[in-house]
PDB file of C-alpha atoms in Angstrom:
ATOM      1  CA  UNK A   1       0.000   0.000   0.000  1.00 65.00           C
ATOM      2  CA  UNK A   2       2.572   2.127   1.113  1.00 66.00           C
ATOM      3  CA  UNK A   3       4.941   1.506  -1.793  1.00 66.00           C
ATOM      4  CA  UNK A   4       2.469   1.683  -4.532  1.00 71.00           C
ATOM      5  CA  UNK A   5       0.203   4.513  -3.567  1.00 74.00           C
ATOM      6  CA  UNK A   6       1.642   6.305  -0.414  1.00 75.00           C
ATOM      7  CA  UNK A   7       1.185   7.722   2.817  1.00 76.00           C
ATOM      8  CA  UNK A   8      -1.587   9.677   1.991  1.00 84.00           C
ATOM      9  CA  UNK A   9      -3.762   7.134   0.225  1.00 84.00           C
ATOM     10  CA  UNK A  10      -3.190   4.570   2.969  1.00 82.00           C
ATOM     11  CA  UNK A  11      -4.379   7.725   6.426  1.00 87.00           C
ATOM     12  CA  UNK A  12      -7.770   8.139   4.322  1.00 90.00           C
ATOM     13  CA  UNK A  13      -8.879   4.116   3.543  1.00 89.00           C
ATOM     14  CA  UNK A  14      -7.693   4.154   7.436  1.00 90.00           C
ATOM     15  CA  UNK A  15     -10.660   6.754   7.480  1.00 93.00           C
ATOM     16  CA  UNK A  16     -12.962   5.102   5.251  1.00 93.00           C
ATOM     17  CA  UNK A  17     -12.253   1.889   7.371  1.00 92.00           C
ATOM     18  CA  UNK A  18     -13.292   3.862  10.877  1.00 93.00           C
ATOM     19  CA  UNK A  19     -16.603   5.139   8.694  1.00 94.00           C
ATOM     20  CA  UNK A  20     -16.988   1.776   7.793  1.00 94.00           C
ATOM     21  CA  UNK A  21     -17.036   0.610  11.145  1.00 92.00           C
ATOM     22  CA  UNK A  22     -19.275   3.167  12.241  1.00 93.00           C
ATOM     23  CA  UNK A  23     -21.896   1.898   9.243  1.00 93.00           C
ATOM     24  CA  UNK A  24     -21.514  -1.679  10.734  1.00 92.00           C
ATOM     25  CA  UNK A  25     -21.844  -0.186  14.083  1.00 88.00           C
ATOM     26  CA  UNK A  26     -25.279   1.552  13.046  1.00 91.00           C
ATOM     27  CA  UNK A  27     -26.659  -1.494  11.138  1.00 91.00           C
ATOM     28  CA  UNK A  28     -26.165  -3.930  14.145  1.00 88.00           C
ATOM     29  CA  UNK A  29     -27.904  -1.535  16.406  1.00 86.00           C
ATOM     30  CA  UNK A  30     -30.803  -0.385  14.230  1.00 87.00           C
ATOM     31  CA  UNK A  31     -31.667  -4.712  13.272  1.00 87.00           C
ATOM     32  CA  UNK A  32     -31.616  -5.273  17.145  1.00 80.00           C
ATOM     33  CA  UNK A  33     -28.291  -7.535  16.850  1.00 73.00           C
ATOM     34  CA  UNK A  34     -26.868  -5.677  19.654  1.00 68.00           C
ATOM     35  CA  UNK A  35     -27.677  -6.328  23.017  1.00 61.00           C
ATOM     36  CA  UNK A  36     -28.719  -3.321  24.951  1.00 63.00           C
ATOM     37  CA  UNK A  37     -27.081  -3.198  28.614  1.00 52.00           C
ATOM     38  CA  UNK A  38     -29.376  -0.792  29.691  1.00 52.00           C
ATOM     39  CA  UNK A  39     -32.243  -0.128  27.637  1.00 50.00           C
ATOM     40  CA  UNK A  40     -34.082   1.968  30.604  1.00 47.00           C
ATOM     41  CA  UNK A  41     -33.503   4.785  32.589  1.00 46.00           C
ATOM     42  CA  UNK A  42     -35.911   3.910  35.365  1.00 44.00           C
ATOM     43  CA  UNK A  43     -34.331   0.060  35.726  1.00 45.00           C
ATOM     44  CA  UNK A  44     -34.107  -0.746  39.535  1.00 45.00           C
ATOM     45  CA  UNK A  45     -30.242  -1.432  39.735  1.00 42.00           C
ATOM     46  CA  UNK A  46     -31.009  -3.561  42.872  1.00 40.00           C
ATOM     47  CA  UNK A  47     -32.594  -6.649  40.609  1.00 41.00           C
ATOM     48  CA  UNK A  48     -29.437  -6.935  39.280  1.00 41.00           C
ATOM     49  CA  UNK A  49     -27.534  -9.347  41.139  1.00 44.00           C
ATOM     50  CA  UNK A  50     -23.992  -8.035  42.300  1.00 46.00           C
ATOM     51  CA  UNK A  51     -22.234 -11.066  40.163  1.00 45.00           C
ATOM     52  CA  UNK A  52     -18.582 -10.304  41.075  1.00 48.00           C
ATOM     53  CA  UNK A  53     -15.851 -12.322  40.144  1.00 49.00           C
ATOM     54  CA  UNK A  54     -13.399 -12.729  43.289  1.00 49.00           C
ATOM     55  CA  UNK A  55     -10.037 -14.355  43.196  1.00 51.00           C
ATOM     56  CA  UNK A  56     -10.836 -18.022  44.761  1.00 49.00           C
ATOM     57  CA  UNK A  57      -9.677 -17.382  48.047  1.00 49.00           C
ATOM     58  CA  UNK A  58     -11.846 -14.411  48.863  1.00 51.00           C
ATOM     59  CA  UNK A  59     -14.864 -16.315  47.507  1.00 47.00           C
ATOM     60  CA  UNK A  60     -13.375 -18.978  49.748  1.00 47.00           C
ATOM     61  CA  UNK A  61     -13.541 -16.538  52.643  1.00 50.00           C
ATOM     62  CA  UNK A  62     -16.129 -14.547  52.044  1.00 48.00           C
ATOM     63  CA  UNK A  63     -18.701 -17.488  51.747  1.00 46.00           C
ATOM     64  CA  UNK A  64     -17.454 -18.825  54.591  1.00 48.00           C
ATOM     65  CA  UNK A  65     -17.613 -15.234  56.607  1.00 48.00           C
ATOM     66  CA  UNK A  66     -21.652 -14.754  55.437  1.00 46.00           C
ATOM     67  CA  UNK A  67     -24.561 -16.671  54.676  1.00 47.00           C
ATOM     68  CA  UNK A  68     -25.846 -17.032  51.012  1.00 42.00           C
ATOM     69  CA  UNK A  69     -28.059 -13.864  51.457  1.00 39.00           C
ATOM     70  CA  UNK A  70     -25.780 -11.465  52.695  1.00 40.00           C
ATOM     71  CA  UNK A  71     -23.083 -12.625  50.416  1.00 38.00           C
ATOM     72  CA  UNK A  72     -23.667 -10.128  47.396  1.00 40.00           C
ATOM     73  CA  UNK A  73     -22.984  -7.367  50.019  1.00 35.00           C
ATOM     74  CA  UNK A  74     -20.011  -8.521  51.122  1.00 37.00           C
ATOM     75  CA  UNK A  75     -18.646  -8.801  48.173  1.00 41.00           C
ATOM     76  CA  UNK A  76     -19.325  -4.783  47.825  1.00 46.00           C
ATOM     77  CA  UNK A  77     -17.781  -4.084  50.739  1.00 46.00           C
ATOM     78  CA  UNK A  78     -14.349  -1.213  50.820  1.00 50.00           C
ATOM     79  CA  UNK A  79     -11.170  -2.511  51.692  1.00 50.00           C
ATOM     80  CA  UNK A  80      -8.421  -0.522  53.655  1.00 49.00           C
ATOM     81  CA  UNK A  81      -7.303   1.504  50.866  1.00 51.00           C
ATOM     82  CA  UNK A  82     -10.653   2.564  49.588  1.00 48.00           C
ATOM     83  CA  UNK A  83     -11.360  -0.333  46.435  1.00 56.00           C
ATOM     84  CA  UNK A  84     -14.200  -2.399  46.464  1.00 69.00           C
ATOM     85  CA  UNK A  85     -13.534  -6.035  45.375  1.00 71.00           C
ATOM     86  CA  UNK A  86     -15.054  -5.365  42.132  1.00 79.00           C
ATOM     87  CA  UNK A  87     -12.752  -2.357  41.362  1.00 82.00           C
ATOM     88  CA  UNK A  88      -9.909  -4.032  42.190  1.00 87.00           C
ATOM     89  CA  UNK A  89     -11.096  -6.984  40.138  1.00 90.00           C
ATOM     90  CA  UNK A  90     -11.235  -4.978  36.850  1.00 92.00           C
ATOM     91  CA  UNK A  91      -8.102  -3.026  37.802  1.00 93.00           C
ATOM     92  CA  UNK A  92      -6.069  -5.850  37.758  1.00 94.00           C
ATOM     93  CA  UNK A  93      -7.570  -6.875  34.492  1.00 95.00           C
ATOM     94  CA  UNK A  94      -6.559  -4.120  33.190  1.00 95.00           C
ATOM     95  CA  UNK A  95      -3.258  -4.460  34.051  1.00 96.00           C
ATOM     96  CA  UNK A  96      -3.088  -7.764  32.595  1.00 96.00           C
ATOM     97  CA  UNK A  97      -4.135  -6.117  29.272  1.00 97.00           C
ATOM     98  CA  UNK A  98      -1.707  -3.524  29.463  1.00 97.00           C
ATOM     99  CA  UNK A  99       0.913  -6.535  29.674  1.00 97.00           C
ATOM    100  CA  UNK A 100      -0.263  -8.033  27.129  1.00 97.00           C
ATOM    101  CA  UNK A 101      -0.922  -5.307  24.509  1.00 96.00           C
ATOM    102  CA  UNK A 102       2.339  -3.368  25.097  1.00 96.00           C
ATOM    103  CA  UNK A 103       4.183  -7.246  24.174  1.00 96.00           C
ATOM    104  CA  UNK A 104       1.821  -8.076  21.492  1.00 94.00           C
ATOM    105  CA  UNK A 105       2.371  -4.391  19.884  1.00 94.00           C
ATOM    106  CA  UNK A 106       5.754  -4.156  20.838  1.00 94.00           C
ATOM    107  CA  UNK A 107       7.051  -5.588  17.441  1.00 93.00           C
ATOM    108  CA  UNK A 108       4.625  -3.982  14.886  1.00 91.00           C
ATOM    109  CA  UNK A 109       6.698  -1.098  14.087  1.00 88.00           C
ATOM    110  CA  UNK A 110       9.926  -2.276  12.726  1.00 90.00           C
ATOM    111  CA  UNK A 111       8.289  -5.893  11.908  1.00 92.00           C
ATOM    112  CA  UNK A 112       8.799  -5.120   7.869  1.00 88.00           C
ATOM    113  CA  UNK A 113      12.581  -3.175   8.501  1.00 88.00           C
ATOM    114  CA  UNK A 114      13.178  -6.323  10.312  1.00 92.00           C
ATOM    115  CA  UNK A 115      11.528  -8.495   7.583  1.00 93.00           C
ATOM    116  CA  UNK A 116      13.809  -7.273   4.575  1.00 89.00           C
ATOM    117  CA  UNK A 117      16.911  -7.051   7.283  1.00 86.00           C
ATOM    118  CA  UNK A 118      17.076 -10.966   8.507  1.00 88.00           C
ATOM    119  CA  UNK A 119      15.792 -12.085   4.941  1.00 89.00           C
ATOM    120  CA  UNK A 120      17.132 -12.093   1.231  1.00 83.00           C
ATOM    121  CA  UNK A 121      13.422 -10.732   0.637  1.00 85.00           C
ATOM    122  CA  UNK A 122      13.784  -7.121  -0.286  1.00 84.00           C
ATOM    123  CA  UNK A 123      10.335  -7.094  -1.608  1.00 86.00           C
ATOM    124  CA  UNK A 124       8.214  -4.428   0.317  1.00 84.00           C
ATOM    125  CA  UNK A 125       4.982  -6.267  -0.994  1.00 85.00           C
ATOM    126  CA  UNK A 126       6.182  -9.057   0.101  1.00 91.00           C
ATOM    127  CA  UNK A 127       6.956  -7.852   3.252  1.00 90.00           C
ATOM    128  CA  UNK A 128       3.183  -5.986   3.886  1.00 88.00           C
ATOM    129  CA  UNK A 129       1.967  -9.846   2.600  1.00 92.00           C
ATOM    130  CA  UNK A 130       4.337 -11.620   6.160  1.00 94.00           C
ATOM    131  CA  UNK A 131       3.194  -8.528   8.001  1.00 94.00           C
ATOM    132  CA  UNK A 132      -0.695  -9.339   7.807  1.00 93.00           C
ATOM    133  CA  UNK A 133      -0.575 -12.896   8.657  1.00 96.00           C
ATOM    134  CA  UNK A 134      -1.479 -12.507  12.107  1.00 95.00           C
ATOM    135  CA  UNK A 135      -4.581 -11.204  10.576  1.00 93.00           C
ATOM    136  CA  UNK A 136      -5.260 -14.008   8.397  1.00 95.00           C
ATOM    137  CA  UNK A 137      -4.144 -16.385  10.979  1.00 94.00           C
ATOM    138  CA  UNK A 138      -7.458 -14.518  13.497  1.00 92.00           C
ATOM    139  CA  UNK A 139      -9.709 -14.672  10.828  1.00 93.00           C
ATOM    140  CA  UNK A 140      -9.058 -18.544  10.028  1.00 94.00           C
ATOM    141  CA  UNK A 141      -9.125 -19.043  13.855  1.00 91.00           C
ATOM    142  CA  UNK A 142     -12.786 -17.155  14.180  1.00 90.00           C
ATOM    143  CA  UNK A 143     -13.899 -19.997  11.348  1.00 91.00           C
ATOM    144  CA  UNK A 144     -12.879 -22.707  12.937  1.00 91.00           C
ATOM    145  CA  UNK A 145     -13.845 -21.735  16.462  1.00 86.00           C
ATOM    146  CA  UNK A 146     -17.430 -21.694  14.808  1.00 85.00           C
ATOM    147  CA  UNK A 147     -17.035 -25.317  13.936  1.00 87.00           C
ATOM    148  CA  UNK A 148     -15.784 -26.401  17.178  1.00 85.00           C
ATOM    149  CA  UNK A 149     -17.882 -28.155  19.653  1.00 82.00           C
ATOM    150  CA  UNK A 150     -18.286 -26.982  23.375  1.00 80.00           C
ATOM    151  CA  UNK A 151     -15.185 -29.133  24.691  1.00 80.00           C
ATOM    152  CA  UNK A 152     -13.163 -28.068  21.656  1.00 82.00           C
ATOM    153  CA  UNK A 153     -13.753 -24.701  22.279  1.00 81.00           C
ATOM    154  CA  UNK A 154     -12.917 -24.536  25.673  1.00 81.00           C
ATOM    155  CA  UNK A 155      -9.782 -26.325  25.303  1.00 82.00           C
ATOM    156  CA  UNK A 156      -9.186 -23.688  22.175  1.00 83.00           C
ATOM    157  CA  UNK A 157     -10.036 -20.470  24.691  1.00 86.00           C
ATOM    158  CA  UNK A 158      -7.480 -22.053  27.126  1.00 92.00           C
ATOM    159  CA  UNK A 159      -5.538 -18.591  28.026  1.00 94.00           C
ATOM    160  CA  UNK A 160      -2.267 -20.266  29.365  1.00 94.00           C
ATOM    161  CA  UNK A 161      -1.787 -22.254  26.121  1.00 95.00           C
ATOM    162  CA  UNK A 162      -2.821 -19.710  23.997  1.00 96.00           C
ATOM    163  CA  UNK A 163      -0.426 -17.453  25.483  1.00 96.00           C
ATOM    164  CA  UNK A 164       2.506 -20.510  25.415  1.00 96.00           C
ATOM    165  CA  UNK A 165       1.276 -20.303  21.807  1.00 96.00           C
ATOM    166  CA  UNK A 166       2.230 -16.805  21.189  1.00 96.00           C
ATOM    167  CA  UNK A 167       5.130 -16.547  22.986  1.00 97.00           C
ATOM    168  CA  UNK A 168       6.719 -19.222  21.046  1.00 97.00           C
ATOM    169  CA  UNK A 169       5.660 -17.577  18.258  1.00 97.00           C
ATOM    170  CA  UNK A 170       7.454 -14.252  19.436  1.00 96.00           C
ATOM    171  CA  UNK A 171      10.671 -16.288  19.671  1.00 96.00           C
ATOM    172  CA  UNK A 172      10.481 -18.313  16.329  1.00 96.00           C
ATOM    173  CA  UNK A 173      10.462 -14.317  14.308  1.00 95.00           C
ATOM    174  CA  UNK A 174      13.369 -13.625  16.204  1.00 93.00           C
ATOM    175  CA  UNK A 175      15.187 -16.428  14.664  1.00 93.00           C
ATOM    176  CA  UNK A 176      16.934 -15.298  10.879  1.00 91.00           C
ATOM    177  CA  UNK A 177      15.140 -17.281   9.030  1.00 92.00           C
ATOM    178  CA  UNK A 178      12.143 -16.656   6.247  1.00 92.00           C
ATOM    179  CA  UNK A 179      10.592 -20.330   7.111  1.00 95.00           C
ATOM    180  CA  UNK A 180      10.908 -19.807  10.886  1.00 96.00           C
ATOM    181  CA  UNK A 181       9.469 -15.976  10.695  1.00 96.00           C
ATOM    182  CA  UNK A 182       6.866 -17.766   8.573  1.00 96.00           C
ATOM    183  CA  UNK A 183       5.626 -20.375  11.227  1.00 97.00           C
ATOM    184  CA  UNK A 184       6.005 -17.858  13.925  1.00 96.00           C
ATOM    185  CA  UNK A 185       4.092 -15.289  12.589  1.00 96.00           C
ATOM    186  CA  UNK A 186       1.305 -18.185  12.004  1.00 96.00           C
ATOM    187  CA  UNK A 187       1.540 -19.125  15.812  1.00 96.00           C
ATOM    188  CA  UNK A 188       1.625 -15.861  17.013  1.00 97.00           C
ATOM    189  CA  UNK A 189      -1.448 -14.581  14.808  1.00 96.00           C
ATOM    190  CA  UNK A 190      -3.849 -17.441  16.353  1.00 95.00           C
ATOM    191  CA  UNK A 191      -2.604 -16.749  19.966  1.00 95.00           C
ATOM    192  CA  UNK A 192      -2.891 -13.427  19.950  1.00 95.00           C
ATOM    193  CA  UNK A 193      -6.480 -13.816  18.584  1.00 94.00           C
ATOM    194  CA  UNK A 194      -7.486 -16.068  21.322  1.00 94.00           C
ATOM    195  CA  UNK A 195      -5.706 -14.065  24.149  1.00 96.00           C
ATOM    196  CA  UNK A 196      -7.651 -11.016  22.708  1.00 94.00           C
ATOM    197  CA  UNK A 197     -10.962 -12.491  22.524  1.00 93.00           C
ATOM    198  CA  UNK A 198     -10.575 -14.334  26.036  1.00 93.00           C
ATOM    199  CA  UNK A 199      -9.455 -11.087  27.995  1.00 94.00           C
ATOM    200  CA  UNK A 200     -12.285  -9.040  26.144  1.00 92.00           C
ATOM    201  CA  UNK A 201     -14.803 -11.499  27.152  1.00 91.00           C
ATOM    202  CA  UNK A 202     -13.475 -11.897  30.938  1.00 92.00           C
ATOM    203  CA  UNK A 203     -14.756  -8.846  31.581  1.00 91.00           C
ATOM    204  CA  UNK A 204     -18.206  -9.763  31.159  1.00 88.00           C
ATOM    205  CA  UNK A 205     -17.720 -12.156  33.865  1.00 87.00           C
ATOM    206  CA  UNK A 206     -15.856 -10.068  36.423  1.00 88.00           C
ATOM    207  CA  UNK A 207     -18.285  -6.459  35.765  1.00 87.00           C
ATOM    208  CA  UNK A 208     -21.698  -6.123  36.344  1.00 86.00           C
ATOM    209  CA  UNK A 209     -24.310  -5.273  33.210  1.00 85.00           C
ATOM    210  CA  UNK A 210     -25.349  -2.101  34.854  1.00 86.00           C
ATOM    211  CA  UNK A 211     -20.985  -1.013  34.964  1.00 87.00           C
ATOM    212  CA  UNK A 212     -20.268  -2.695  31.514  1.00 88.00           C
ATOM    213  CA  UNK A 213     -19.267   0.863  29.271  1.00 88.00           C
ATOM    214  CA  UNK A 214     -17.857   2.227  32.936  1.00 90.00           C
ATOM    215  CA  UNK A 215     -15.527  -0.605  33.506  1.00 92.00           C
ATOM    216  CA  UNK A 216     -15.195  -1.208  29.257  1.00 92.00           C
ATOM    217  CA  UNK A 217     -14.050   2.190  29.078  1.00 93.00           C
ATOM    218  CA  UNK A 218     -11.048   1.530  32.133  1.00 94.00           C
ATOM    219  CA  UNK A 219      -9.710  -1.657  30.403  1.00 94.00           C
ATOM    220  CA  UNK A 220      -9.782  -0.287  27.139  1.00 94.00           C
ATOM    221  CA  UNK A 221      -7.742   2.627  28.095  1.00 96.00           C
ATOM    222  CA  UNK A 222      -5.215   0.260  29.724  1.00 96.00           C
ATOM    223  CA  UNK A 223      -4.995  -1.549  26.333  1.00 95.00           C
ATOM    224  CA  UNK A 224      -4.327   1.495  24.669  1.00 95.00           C
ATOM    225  CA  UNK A 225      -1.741   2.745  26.876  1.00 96.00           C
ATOM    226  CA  UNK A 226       0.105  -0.653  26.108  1.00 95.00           C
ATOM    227  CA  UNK A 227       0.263   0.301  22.648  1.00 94.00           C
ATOM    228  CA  UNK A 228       1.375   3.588  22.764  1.00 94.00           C
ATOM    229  CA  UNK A 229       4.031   2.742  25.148  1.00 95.00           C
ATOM    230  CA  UNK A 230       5.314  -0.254  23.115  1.00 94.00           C
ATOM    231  CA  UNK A 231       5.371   2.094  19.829  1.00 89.00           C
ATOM    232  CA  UNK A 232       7.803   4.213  21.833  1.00 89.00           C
ATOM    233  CA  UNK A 233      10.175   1.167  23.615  1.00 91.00           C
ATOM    234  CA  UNK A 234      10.552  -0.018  20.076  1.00 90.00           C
ATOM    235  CA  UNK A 235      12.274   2.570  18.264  1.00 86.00           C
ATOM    236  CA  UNK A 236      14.178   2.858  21.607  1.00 88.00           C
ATOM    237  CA  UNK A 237      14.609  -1.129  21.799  1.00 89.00           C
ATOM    238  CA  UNK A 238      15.965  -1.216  18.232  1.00 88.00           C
ATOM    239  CA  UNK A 239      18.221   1.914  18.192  1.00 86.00           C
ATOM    240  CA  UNK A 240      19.995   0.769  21.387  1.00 88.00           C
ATOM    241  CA  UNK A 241      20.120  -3.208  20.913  1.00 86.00           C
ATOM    242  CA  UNK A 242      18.631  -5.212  18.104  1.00 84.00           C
ATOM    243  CA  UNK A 243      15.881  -5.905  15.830  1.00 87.00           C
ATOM    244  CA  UNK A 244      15.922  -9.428  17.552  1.00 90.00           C
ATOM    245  CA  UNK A 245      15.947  -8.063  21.040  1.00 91.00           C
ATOM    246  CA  UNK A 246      12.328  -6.542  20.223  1.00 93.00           C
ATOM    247  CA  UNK A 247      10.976  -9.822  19.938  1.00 95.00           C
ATOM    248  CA  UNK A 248      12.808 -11.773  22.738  1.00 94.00           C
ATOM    249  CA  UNK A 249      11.472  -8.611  25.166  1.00 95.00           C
ATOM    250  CA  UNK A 250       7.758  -9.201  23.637  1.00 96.00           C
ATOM    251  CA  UNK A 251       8.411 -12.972  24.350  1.00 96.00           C
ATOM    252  CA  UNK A 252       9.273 -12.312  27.760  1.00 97.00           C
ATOM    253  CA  UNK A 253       6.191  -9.734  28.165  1.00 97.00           C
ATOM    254  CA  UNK A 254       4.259 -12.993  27.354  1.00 97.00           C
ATOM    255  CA  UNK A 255       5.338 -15.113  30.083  1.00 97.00           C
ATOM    256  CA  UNK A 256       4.665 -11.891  32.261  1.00 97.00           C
ATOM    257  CA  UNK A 257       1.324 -11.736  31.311  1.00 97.00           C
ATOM    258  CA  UNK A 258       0.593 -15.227  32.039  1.00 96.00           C
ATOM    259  CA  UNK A 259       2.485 -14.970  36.071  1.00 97.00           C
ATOM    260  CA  UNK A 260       0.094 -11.899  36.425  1.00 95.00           C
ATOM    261  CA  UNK A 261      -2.823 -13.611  35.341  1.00 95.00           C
ATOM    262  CA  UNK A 262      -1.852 -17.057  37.431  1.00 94.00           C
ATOM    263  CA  UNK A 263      -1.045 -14.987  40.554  1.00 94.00           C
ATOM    264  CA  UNK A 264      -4.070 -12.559  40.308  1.00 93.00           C
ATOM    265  CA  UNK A 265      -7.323 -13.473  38.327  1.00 90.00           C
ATOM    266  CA  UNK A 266      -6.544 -16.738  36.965  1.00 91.00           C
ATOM    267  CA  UNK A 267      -9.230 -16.135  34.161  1.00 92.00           C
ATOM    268  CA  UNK A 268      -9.401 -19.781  33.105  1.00 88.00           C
ATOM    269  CA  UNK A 269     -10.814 -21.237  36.341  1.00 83.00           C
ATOM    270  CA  UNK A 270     -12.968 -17.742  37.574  1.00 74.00           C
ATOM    271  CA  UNK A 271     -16.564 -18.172  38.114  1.00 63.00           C
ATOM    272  CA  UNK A 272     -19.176 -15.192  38.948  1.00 48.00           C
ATOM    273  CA  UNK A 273     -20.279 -15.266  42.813  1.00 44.00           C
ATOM    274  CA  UNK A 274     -23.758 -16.973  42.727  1.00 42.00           C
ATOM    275  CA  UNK A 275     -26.701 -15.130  41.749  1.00 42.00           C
ATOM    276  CA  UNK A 276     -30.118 -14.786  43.594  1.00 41.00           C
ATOM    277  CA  UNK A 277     -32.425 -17.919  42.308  1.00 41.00           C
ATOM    278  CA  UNK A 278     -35.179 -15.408  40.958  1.00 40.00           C
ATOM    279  CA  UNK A 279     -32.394 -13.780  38.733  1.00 40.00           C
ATOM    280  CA  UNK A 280     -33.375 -13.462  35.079  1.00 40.00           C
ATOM    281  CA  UNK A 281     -29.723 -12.954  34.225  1.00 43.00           C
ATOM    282  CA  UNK A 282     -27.397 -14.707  32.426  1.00 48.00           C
ATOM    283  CA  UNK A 283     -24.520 -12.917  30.987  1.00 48.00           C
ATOM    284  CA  UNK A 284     -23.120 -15.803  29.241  1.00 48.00           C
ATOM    285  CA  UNK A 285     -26.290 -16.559  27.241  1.00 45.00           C
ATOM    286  CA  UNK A 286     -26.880 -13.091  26.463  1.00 45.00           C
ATOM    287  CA  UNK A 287     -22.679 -12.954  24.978  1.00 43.00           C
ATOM    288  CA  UNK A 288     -23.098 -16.070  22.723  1.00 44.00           C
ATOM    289  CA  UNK A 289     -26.623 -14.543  21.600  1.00 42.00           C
ATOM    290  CA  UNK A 290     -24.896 -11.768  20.488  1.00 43.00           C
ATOM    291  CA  UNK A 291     -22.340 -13.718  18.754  1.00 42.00           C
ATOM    292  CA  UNK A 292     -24.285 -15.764  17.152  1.00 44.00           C
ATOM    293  CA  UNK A 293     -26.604 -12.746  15.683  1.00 43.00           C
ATOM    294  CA  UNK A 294     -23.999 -10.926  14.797  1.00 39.00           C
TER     295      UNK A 294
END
């Protein structure tokens, strides 16, 4: 794109893209494929079940502390330093995200320098072409996670794996070698998919509808802070090291991402506190109805 038609041409399809979004965006909404969190002002907040996802041994404690009833209130209750269990939930998700972003995005911006530098390849098409095959690589893994069964597809949403998958990905493009960049571009593209999609949908489980855009809108600027910070290590990373060393300090980013996530959340074991029996609520089936309209 860049080498054929410029700078220019490429900043206004990125704006035709975003307008395009924005049409999709519109569609879903007016066709009533998108879920509305809350579709009325005068909702009673209090039928919604406080469904807070604790690390297991708060639930642990807290169930043991209070009876069934009095459990939802508990688990609102301030700590010492001022955050409820929820906010502290979603913080550390956050955090997790920002780990994970800033080493997913911490080799996009010198990937096709690096590209034409460790290969024989001086092809800038070429280059764009290895470049997007993390992209290809998400959409063939959204296809086949369609086909999957329910046991499949849990054992495909596994986040440690996933994450083994894309760290080993990280370190196979580090390696000098067109085949291996190849492969590890491949591995990386599907784990970073799945790591994406799993950490997106977490938060459904840890927020409550009525918080949903409040607590959307904290994670997402933790992602984005991840980004913007790995655009800037980079150009740091590769003017005072390595092209190599980019990758190897993503890699490591990885395995970060998945100590934070054992020690903290542990997202592929967490479970929402019960609910009330009356509830009318279930945030899972409402998620996978939305998938599946959309």
């Amino acid at each position: 794109m860049l080498q054929h038609l410029g700078a220019s041409a490429a900043l206004v399809l990125m704006a035709a893209g975003d307008f395009g979004q924005m049409g999709i965006t519109l569609w879903l909404n007016r066709t009533g494929r998108i879920i509305k969190v809350n579709s009325s002002a005068k909702e009673d907040t209090q039928t919604v079940p406080d469904t807070v996802v604790l690390p297991n041994s708060e639930v642990t404690q807290s169930s043991a502390a209070a009876p069934h009833s009095e459990r939802h209130i508990a688990m609102r209750t301030v700590d010492d330093n001022g955050f409820s269990h929820l906010t502290k939930g979603i913080l550390t998700l956050g955090l997790i995200m920002f780990v994970f972003d800033f080493s997913a995005y911490l080799i996009r911006p010198f990937f096709s320098e690096y590209w034409i530098y460790a290969t024989a390849h001086k092809d800038q098409t070429l280059a764009g072409l290895i470049f997007a095959i993390p992209g290809l690589a998400a959409v063939v893994a959204l296809i086949v996670k369609h086909r999957l069964n329910e046991k499949a597809m849990r054992r495909n949403e596994n986040l440690s794996w996933n994450l083994l998958l894309s760290l080993v990905g990280l370190y196979l493009q580090s390696v000098p070698s067109d085949i291996a960049i190849v492969i590890g571009r491949c591995m990386y593209g599907w784990g970073l998919f799945q790591v994406a999609v799993k950490l997106e949908v977490s938060l459904f489980s840890i927020s409550r509808k009525e918080d949903y855009a409040h607590h959307f809108s904290i994670t997402n600027f933790f992602q984005n802070l991840g980004v913007l910070i790995s655009s800037w290590c980079a150009g740091y990373i590769v003017s005072l090291v390595s092209h190599q060393a980019v990758f190897l300090i993503a890699a490591a980013g990885i395995a970060l991402t998945w100590l934070a996530n054992k020690l903290t959340l542990d997202l592929d074991h967490i479970k929402p506190a019960a609910a009330e029996p009356d509830s009318n609520i279930n945030r899972r089936s409402e998620i996978e109805l939305e998938s599946g309209n959309v």
